[in-house]
Short mmCIF file of C-alpha atoms and ligand atoms in Angstrom, two decimals:
data_model
loop_
_atom_site.label_atom_id
_atom_site.label_comp_id
_atom_site.label_asym_id
_atom_site.label_seq_id
_atom_site.Cartn_x
_atom_site.Cartn_y
_atom_site.Cartn_z
CA MET L 1 41.63 4.46 15.49
CA SER L 2 42.24 7.86 13.99
CA THR L 3 43.62 10.50 16.33
CA ASP L 4 41.64 13.22 14.56
CA LYS L 5 39.84 14.59 17.60
CA SER L 6 38.21 17.32 15.50
CA LYS L 7 35.82 14.59 14.44
CA GLY L 8 35.12 13.60 18.08
CA GLY L 9 31.68 13.61 19.64
CA ASN L 10 29.35 10.74 20.30
CA ALA L 11 28.27 7.86 18.12
CA ILE L 12 25.26 5.55 18.30
CA LEU L 13 25.00 2.02 16.92
CA VAL L 14 21.56 1.12 15.54
CA ILE L 15 20.60 -2.53 15.19
CA ASN L 16 17.68 -4.14 13.38
CA ALA L 17 17.97 -7.88 14.05
CA GLY L 18 16.07 -10.55 12.10
CA SER L 19 16.11 -14.34 12.22
CA SER L 20 19.29 -14.92 10.24
CA SER L 21 20.53 -11.43 9.48
CA LEU L 22 21.23 -8.25 11.36
CA LYS L 23 21.34 -4.82 9.79
CA PHE L 24 23.32 -2.11 11.52
CA SER L 25 24.04 1.59 11.09
CA VAL L 26 26.38 3.91 12.89
CA PHE L 27 25.26 7.50 13.49
CA ARG L 28 27.28 10.43 14.79
CA GLU L 29 25.66 13.15 16.82
CA THR L 30 25.83 16.37 14.85
CA GLY L 31 23.79 18.53 17.21
CA LYS L 32 20.86 18.59 19.55
CA GLU L 33 18.23 16.24 18.13
CA GLN L 34 20.45 15.76 15.10
CA VAL L 35 22.36 12.72 13.91
CA ALA L 36 24.02 11.72 10.64
CA VAL L 37 24.63 8.22 9.40
CA VAL L 38 28.28 7.32 8.72
CA ILE L 39 28.31 3.54 8.26
CA ASN L 40 25.72 0.97 7.13
CA GLY L 41 26.17 -2.77 7.10
CA GLN L 42 24.90 -6.19 7.93
CA ILE L 43 25.76 -9.59 9.26
CA SER L 44 23.97 -12.25 7.20
CA GLY L 45 23.89 -16.04 7.47
CA ILE L 46 23.63 -16.05 11.29
CA GLY L 47 23.39 -19.66 12.45
CA THR L 48 24.80 -21.04 9.19
CA GLU L 49 27.69 -19.23 7.44
CA PRO L 50 27.95 -15.73 8.90
CA LYS L 51 29.24 -12.90 6.73
CA PHE L 52 29.90 -9.31 7.73
CA GLU L 53 29.85 -6.33 5.41
CA ALA L 54 30.13 -2.59 6.06
CA LYS L 55 29.76 0.36 3.68
CA ASP L 56 30.29 4.09 3.96
CA THR L 57 27.70 6.69 3.02
CA GLN L 58 28.81 6.56 -0.63
CA LYS L 59 28.03 2.81 -0.54
CA ARG L 60 31.75 2.01 -0.86
CA LEU L 61 32.76 -1.25 0.79
CA MET L 62 34.70 -0.56 4.00
CA ALA L 63 35.15 -4.14 5.18
CA GLU L 64 33.91 -7.68 4.78
CA ARG L 65 34.56 -10.89 6.64
CA ALA L 66 33.34 -14.48 6.62
CA TRP L 67 33.57 -16.96 9.48
CA THR L 68 34.93 -20.48 8.97
CA ALA L 69 33.15 -23.46 10.52
CA SER L 70 35.86 -23.82 13.19
CA GLU L 71 35.58 -20.22 14.45
CA PRO L 72 33.11 -19.27 17.19
CA SER L 73 30.25 -17.53 15.44
CA ASP L 74 27.32 -17.50 17.84
CA ARG L 75 25.45 -14.21 18.28
CA THR L 76 27.66 -13.11 21.19
CA ALA L 77 30.82 -13.68 19.15
CA LEU L 78 29.36 -11.89 16.11
CA LEU L 79 28.11 -8.88 18.08
CA GLY L 80 31.38 -8.71 19.97
CA PHE L 81 33.18 -8.56 16.64
CA LEU L 82 30.77 -5.92 15.34
CA LEU L 83 31.24 -3.65 18.36
CA ASP L 84 35.04 -3.94 18.21
CA TRP L 85 34.99 -3.20 14.49
CA VAL L 86 32.70 -0.19 14.92
CA GLU L 87 34.83 1.23 17.73
CA GLU L 88 37.91 0.96 15.52
CA HIS L 89 36.21 2.95 12.77
CA LEU L 90 34.75 5.86 14.72
CA GLU L 91 37.50 8.31 13.84
CA GLY L 92 37.74 9.85 17.28
CA ALA L 93 34.08 9.58 18.21
CA LYS L 94 32.92 7.67 21.28
CA LEU L 95 30.30 4.94 21.06
CA VAL L 96 27.79 5.87 23.76
CA ALA L 97 24.87 3.52 23.18
CA ALA L 98 23.14 0.96 20.98
CA GLY L 99 19.55 1.48 19.86
CA HIS L 100 17.52 -1.55 18.78
CA ARG L 101 14.41 -1.91 16.68
CA VAL L 102 12.08 -4.10 18.74
CA VAL L 103 8.84 -5.09 17.08
CA HIS L 104 6.59 -5.31 20.15
CA GLY L 105 6.25 -3.14 23.21
CA GLY L 106 2.84 -4.53 24.19
CA THR L 107 0.34 -2.13 25.76
CA ARG L 108 2.97 -1.02 28.26
CA TYR L 109 5.52 0.86 26.16
CA SER L 110 4.44 4.02 24.38
CA ALA L 111 8.01 5.32 24.16
CA PRO L 112 11.55 3.92 23.84
CA VAL L 113 13.09 2.50 27.00
CA LEU L 114 16.56 1.95 28.45
CA LEU L 115 17.10 -1.80 28.69
CA THR L 116 17.48 -3.41 32.09
CA PRO L 117 17.01 -7.06 33.13
CA GLU L 118 13.47 -6.16 34.35
CA VAL L 119 12.54 -4.56 31.02
CA MET L 120 13.99 -7.55 29.14
CA ALA L 121 11.82 -9.92 31.19
CA GLU L 122 8.76 -7.88 30.25
CA LEU L 123 9.73 -7.81 26.57
CA GLU L 124 10.12 -11.62 26.71
CA SER L 125 6.49 -11.84 27.80
CA PHE L 126 5.48 -10.23 24.47
CA VAL L 127 7.07 -13.05 22.43
CA PRO L 128 3.69 -14.82 21.93
CA LEU L 129 2.39 -11.57 20.36
CA ALA L 130 5.19 -11.50 17.74
CA PRO L 131 6.78 -14.96 17.65
CA LEU L 132 8.39 -14.45 14.23
CA HIS L 133 10.30 -11.27 15.17
CA GLN L 134 10.50 -10.53 18.91
CA PRO L 135 12.82 -13.48 19.82
CA HIS L 136 15.44 -12.34 17.28
CA ASN L 137 15.29 -8.71 18.43
CA LEU L 138 15.81 -9.82 22.03
CA ALA L 139 18.55 -12.33 21.15
CA ALA L 140 20.63 -9.50 19.65
CA ILE L 141 20.16 -7.34 22.76
CA ARG L 142 21.21 -10.22 25.02
CA ALA L 143 24.24 -11.07 22.89
CA LEU L 144 25.41 -7.45 22.76
CA GLY L 145 24.95 -7.22 26.53
CA GLU L 146 27.12 -10.29 27.02
CA ALA L 147 29.82 -9.02 24.66
CA HIS L 148 29.87 -5.44 26.07
CA PRO L 149 27.92 -5.21 29.35
CA GLU L 150 28.91 -1.58 29.94
CA LEU L 151 27.27 -0.21 26.77
CA PRO L 152 23.78 1.27 27.41
CA GLN L 153 21.12 -0.28 25.18
CA VAL L 154 17.78 1.22 24.19
CA ALA L 155 14.71 -0.51 22.74
CA CYS L 156 12.61 1.40 20.18
CA PHE L 157 9.27 -0.24 19.44
CA ASP L 158 7.33 -0.55 16.18
CA THR L 159 4.14 -0.42 18.25
CA ALA L 160 4.91 2.57 20.50
CA PHE L 161 3.77 5.38 18.18
CA HIS L 162 0.28 3.85 18.00
CA ARG L 163 -0.29 3.45 21.74
CA GLY L 164 -2.04 6.80 22.01
CA GLN L 165 -4.77 5.82 19.52
CA PRO L 166 -8.37 6.16 20.71
CA TRP L 167 -9.71 2.92 22.17
CA GLN L 168 -11.99 2.23 19.20
CA SER L 169 -8.95 2.02 16.91
CA GLN L 170 -7.26 -0.46 19.25
CA THR L 171 -10.17 -2.76 20.00
CA PHE L 172 -11.59 -5.83 18.25
CA ALA L 173 -15.26 -6.65 18.79
CA ILE L 174 -14.48 -9.79 20.81
CA PRO L 175 -15.15 -10.72 24.46
CA ARG L 176 -13.45 -8.29 26.84
CA GLU L 177 -11.35 -10.96 28.55
CA LEU L 178 -9.45 -11.48 25.30
CA THR L 179 -8.93 -7.75 24.82
CA GLU L 180 -7.65 -7.49 28.38
CA GLU L 181 -5.28 -10.40 27.74
CA GLY L 182 -3.72 -8.37 24.90
CA VAL L 183 -5.68 -9.47 21.83
CA ARG L 184 -6.04 -5.98 20.44
CA ARG L 185 -4.90 -3.82 17.56
CA TYR L 186 -1.32 -2.61 18.08
CA GLY L 187 -0.31 -1.26 14.67
CA PHE L 188 3.27 -1.51 13.40
CA HIS L 189 5.79 0.49 11.30
CA GLY L 190 5.53 3.06 14.11
CA LEU L 191 9.15 4.23 13.80
CA SER L 192 8.59 4.98 10.13
CA TYR L 193 5.37 6.91 10.83
CA GLU L 194 6.96 8.85 13.64
CA TYR L 195 9.83 9.83 11.35
CA ILE L 196 7.36 11.01 8.69
CA ALA L 197 5.34 12.90 11.32
CA ARG L 198 8.51 14.79 12.26
CA ARG L 199 9.60 15.48 8.67
CA LEU L 200 6.29 16.58 7.17
CA PRO L 201 6.06 19.91 9.02
CA GLU L 202 9.56 20.75 7.75
CA LEU L 203 8.33 20.23 4.20
CA ALA L 204 4.92 21.83 4.77
CA PRO L 205 4.83 23.90 8.01
CA ASN L 206 1.08 24.54 7.60
CA LEU L 207 0.46 20.79 8.05
CA ALA L 208 1.78 20.51 11.62
CA ASP L 209 -1.75 20.11 13.02
CA ALA L 210 -3.23 18.49 9.92
CA ARG L 211 -5.01 15.18 9.30
CA VAL L 212 -2.59 13.11 7.24
CA VAL L 213 -2.81 9.62 5.77
CA VAL L 214 0.62 8.01 5.37
CA ALA L 215 1.11 4.95 3.15
CA HIS L 216 4.24 2.96 4.08
CA LEU L 217 4.52 0.71 1.03
CA GLY L 218 7.48 -1.65 1.33
CA SER L 219 7.57 -5.43 1.14
CA GLY L 220 5.61 -5.08 4.35
CA ALA L 221 2.94 -2.42 3.76
CA SER L 222 0.62 -0.50 6.03
CA MET L 223 -1.09 2.86 6.38
CA CYS L 224 -1.58 5.23 9.26
CA ALA L 225 -3.91 8.12 10.08
CA ILE L 226 -1.88 10.86 11.78
CA HIS L 227 -3.63 13.89 13.30
CA ALA L 228 -1.45 16.72 14.64
CA GLY L 229 1.55 14.39 14.66
CA ARG L 230 -0.18 11.59 16.59
CA SER L 231 -1.33 8.19 15.37
CA VAL L 232 -5.12 7.91 15.34
CA ASP L 233 -5.61 4.65 13.43
CA SER L 234 -3.59 2.16 11.40
CA THR L 235 -4.23 -0.72 9.01
CA MET L 236 -2.00 -3.27 10.75
CA GLY L 237 -3.67 -4.72 13.81
CA PHE L 238 -2.81 -7.54 16.22
CA THR L 239 -0.05 -8.66 13.88
CA ALA L 240 1.74 -7.29 10.81
CA LEU L 241 -0.56 -9.48 8.71
CA ASP L 242 -3.58 -7.16 8.77
CA GLY L 243 -4.52 -4.33 6.45
CA LEU L 244 -3.04 -3.94 2.96
CA PRO L 245 -1.98 -6.90 0.80
CA MET L 246 1.85 -7.03 0.90
CA GLY L 247 4.68 -8.79 -0.97
CA THR L 248 3.74 -12.20 0.40
CA ARG L 249 1.21 -11.39 3.18
CA CYS L 250 -2.54 -11.42 2.64
CA GLY L 251 -3.55 -8.31 4.57
CA ASN L 252 -7.11 -7.93 5.73
CA ILE L 253 -9.04 -11.21 5.36
CA ASP L 254 -12.38 -12.54 6.59
CA PRO L 255 -11.51 -14.71 9.61
CA GLY L 256 -14.11 -17.15 8.28
CA VAL L 257 -11.54 -18.09 5.63
CA LEU L 258 -9.27 -19.43 8.40
CA ILE L 259 -12.10 -21.58 9.79
CA TYR L 260 -12.76 -22.87 6.28
CA LEU L 261 -9.08 -23.75 5.79
CA MET L 262 -9.02 -25.62 9.11
CA ARG L 263 -12.29 -27.50 8.56
CA GLN L 264 -12.19 -28.22 4.85
CA LYS L 265 -8.44 -28.42 4.19
CA GLY L 266 -7.34 -29.81 7.55
CA MET L 267 -4.74 -27.05 7.85
CA ASP L 268 -3.12 -26.45 11.24
CA ALA L 269 -1.74 -23.16 12.64
CA GLY L 270 1.69 -23.68 11.04
CA ALA L 271 0.25 -24.34 7.57
CA ILE L 272 -2.10 -21.35 7.78
CA GLU L 273 0.74 -19.13 9.00
CA LYS L 274 2.84 -20.15 6.01
CA LEU L 275 -0.01 -19.58 3.57
CA LEU L 276 -0.94 -16.14 4.89
CA TYR L 277 2.58 -14.83 5.62
CA ASN L 278 4.64 -16.34 2.81
CA LYS L 279 2.43 -17.39 -0.10
CA SER L 280 -0.23 -14.70 -0.32
CA GLY L 281 -0.24 -10.99 -1.17
CA LEU L 282 1.26 -9.83 -4.48
CA LEU L 283 2.97 -13.21 -4.90
CA GLY L 284 -0.18 -15.24 -4.28
CA VAL L 285 -2.41 -13.16 -6.55
CA SER L 286 0.10 -12.81 -9.40
CA GLY L 287 1.79 -16.21 -9.24
CA VAL L 288 4.70 -14.21 -10.71
CA SER L 289 6.59 -12.33 -7.99
CA ASN L 290 6.38 -10.51 -4.68
CA ASP L 291 8.44 -7.67 -6.13
CA MET L 292 6.48 -4.67 -7.39
CA ARG L 293 9.09 -3.89 -10.07
CA ALA L 294 8.72 -7.38 -11.58
CA LEU L 295 4.91 -7.09 -11.54
CA LEU L 296 4.93 -3.72 -13.30
CA GLU L 297 7.22 -5.12 -16.00
CA SER L 298 5.30 -8.38 -16.45
CA VAL L 299 2.84 -8.96 -19.30
CA ASP L 300 1.01 -11.64 -17.31
CA PRO L 301 -2.60 -10.47 -16.65
CA HIS L 302 -2.42 -11.91 -13.14
CA ALA L 303 0.52 -9.60 -12.40
CA ALA L 304 -1.62 -6.65 -13.53
CA GLU L 305 -4.44 -7.87 -11.27
CA ALA L 306 -2.11 -8.05 -8.28
CA VAL L 307 -1.04 -4.41 -8.85
CA GLU L 308 -4.67 -3.36 -9.29
CA LEU L 309 -5.73 -5.09 -6.07
CA PHE L 310 -2.84 -3.43 -4.19
CA CYS L 311 -3.77 0.06 -5.45
CA PHE L 312 -7.50 -0.52 -4.89
CA ARG L 313 -6.91 -1.48 -1.28
CA ILE L 314 -4.65 1.53 -0.65
CA ALA L 315 -7.37 3.85 -2.01
CA LYS L 316 -10.04 2.07 0.05
CA GLU L 317 -8.01 2.31 3.26
CA THR L 318 -7.37 6.01 2.56
CA GLY L 319 -11.13 6.48 2.78
CA ALA L 320 -11.38 4.46 5.99
CA LEU L 321 -8.47 6.24 7.68
CA SER L 322 -9.86 9.64 6.62
CA ALA L 323 -13.13 8.70 8.30
CA SER L 324 -11.17 7.88 11.48
CA MET L 325 -9.88 11.48 11.51
CA GLY L 326 -13.07 13.15 10.28
CA GLY L 327 -11.29 14.25 7.11
CA ILE L 328 -7.97 14.37 5.30
CA ASP L 329 -5.64 17.30 4.62
CA ALA L 330 -2.67 15.50 3.01
CA LEU L 331 -1.51 12.13 1.70
CA VAL L 332 2.08 10.88 2.01
CA PHE L 333 3.79 7.96 0.25
CA THR L 334 6.89 6.33 1.73
CA ALA L 335 9.07 3.13 1.77
CA GLY L 336 10.35 1.14 -1.26
CA ILE L 337 7.23 1.20 -3.44
CA GLY L 338 5.89 4.50 -2.08
CA GLU L 339 9.19 6.32 -2.66
CA ARG L 340 10.00 4.87 -6.08
CA SER L 341 6.94 3.59 -7.92
CA ALA L 342 5.32 6.41 -9.92
CA PRO L 343 2.76 4.03 -11.54
CA VAL L 344 1.45 2.84 -8.16
CA ARG L 345 1.18 6.42 -6.84
CA GLN L 346 -0.55 7.57 -10.04
CA ARG L 347 -3.12 4.77 -9.85
CA VAL L 348 -3.86 5.38 -6.20
CA GLY L 349 -4.19 9.10 -6.93
CA ASP L 350 -6.61 8.41 -9.80
CA LYS L 351 -8.78 6.28 -7.51
CA LEU L 352 -8.87 9.18 -5.03
CA ALA L 353 -9.96 11.80 -7.58
CA TRP L 354 -13.37 11.87 -5.82
CA LEU L 355 -11.56 13.21 -2.73
CA GLY L 356 -10.00 15.98 -4.77
CA VAL L 357 -6.60 14.33 -5.30
CA GLU L 358 -4.85 15.32 -8.51
CA ILE L 359 -1.39 13.93 -9.26
CA ASP L 360 1.03 15.95 -11.42
CA PRO L 361 2.37 13.25 -13.80
CA ALA L 362 5.74 14.98 -14.41
CA ALA L 363 6.42 15.61 -10.71
CA ASN L 364 5.33 12.05 -9.94
CA GLU L 365 7.63 10.52 -12.58
CA ALA L 366 10.50 12.59 -11.21
CA ASN L 367 9.85 11.30 -7.63
CA ARG L 368 9.59 14.92 -6.40
CA SER L 369 8.66 15.56 -2.80
CA THR L 370 5.35 17.19 -3.85
CA ILE L 371 3.62 15.17 -6.57
CA SER L 372 0.15 16.78 -6.60
CA THR L 373 -0.87 19.67 -8.87
CA PRO L 374 -1.18 23.15 -7.36
CA GLY L 375 -4.96 22.78 -7.77
CA SER L 376 -5.20 19.43 -5.98
CA ARG L 377 -7.55 19.76 -2.98
CA ILE L 378 -5.37 17.27 -1.08
CA PRO L 379 -1.59 17.79 -1.44
CA VAL L 380 0.32 14.56 -2.00
CA TYR L 381 3.92 14.10 -0.84
CA VAL L 382 6.73 11.57 -1.24
CA ILE L 383 8.94 11.48 1.87
CA PRO L 384 11.73 8.90 2.16
CA THR L 385 11.44 7.18 5.51
CA ASP L 386 14.40 6.45 7.81
CA GLU L 387 13.59 4.13 10.68
CA GLU L 388 17.26 3.80 11.63
CA GLN L 389 17.61 7.56 12.04
CA MET L 390 14.48 7.59 14.19
CA ILE L 391 16.05 4.94 16.44
CA ALA L 392 19.30 6.93 16.67
CA LEU L 393 17.36 10.11 17.55
CA HIS L 394 15.35 8.29 20.22
CA THR L 395 18.50 6.77 21.68
CA GLN L 396 20.16 10.20 21.76
CA GLU L 397 17.10 11.78 23.37
CA LEU L 398 16.69 9.03 25.95
CA LEU L 399 20.29 9.15 27.07
CA GLY L 400 20.40 12.95 27.01
CA GLN L 401 23.76 12.58 25.33
CA GLY L 402 23.56 15.63 23.05
CA THR L 403 27.02 17.12 22.73
CA HIS L 404 26.06 20.54 21.43
P1 LIG S 501 11.15 -3.58 3.39
O1 LIG S 501 9.75 -3.63 3.85
O2 LIG S 501 11.76 -4.91 3.17
O3 LIG S 501 12.03 -2.60 4.14
P2 LIG S 501 11.37 -1.72 1.18
O4 LIG S 501 10.80 -0.52 1.83
O5 LIG S 501 12.81 -1.71 0.83
O6 LIG S 501 10.99 -3.05 1.92
O7 LIG S 501 10.53 -1.96 -0.16
C1 LIG S 501 10.71 -3.11 -0.93
C2 LIG S 501 9.70 -3.06 -2.07
O8 LIG S 501 9.95 -1.89 -2.84
C3 LIG S 501 9.77 -4.24 -3.03
O9 LIG S 501 8.47 -4.76 -3.24
C4 LIG S 501 10.28 -3.63 -4.31
O10 LIG S 501 9.68 -4.23 -5.41
C5 LIG S 501 9.78 -2.21 -4.20
N1 LIG S 501 10.55 -1.29 -5.05
C6 LIG S 501 11.80 -0.87 -4.91
N2 LIG S 501 12.13 -0.05 -5.94
C7 LIG S 501 11.03 0.05 -6.74
C8 LIG S 501 10.73 0.72 -7.96
N3 LIG S 501 11.62 1.50 -8.58
N4 LIG S 501 9.50 0.55 -8.47
C9 LIG S 501 8.59 -0.22 -7.86
N5 LIG S 501 8.81 -0.88 -6.73
C10 LIG S 501 10.01 -0.75 -6.17
#
């Protein structure tokens, strides 16, 4: 470790754990409610052939490592290695906590929480609500706890930001017993929306109390109605399958289709899950790719239809979310497609001309932060999201560890 104490201060490890890979970032505290990323990396091939890679902020490789079959490489061993490696590369800073992205906080958690055995038991009980993600998030927390029991760990939920929505936005029209059991609309991508809600007033101070529709368009895509910085409604519901069509997920679908698939095609839950999560969306409609770049470059008419359906549904949901807020004062694009795809933003903007949206083609092509014309009734922004930074900020706030 460097002895350069001038670089001291606190550091926070942020972890986003999936089924076979784990992304991590290291942030240093730079002030009160301020952090800066210093290292990004991932461990891939967990459970098969694990590989570790870390890069600095200029995307230069800092380290890589592979595990041989004879070496211990379970999650505890891998997270133990990660923590040791991070601590060796902190240049005088002190690792004070780990913040985790956890997909589901149920109806209980409307804010991040310090992890204890009691909280972990409660988070376990949400596994049936998010069986594809929650177990992996919790496995990483457990493994890190075994490797370094003294390090405080914080869970930041994708659902938390939406917990304050009015009841109508959270409720399906089904028998109450099911709603009470937890079959309700949770909404996801909450860390991304919360980050945008904090950034927007910096870009446009007059919009602090405004009604804003945010489109988070990544390989998973959703939209959120935010009024005065609070979530009012969202397109994702009980699961991350609802709402917009996505890379491989269907989005909003008539539940009668599922009954048809069961009755007429003899499909069971596993087969339907695979169809709706992995074979639908942009991939299913185009038959070409789940990647928006590939679709925009393709000459296949089905690729063009997939893009058109995606943009149509974004415009349609903008109308629905505006109705949830009684109006709209601004539109924001974020995440992979939202931040980088001028053609998608232009098409959505054109479909919203009736609302008074007017995109400035040059600003849009240049990926500027304001892409609407000065005369546009609704200003349109592009704001890069940063869920990892949001987790680091929450972890800092929760531990009250600010050094300045
Ligand atoms: P994730 O949900 O996995 O975090 P991202 O936010 O990174 O996803 O977004 C991934 C999506 O962004 C992919 O569908 C990819 O095609 C799309 N994307 C990235 N760059 C561009 C670009 N220049 N033009 C269009 N789409 C893009």
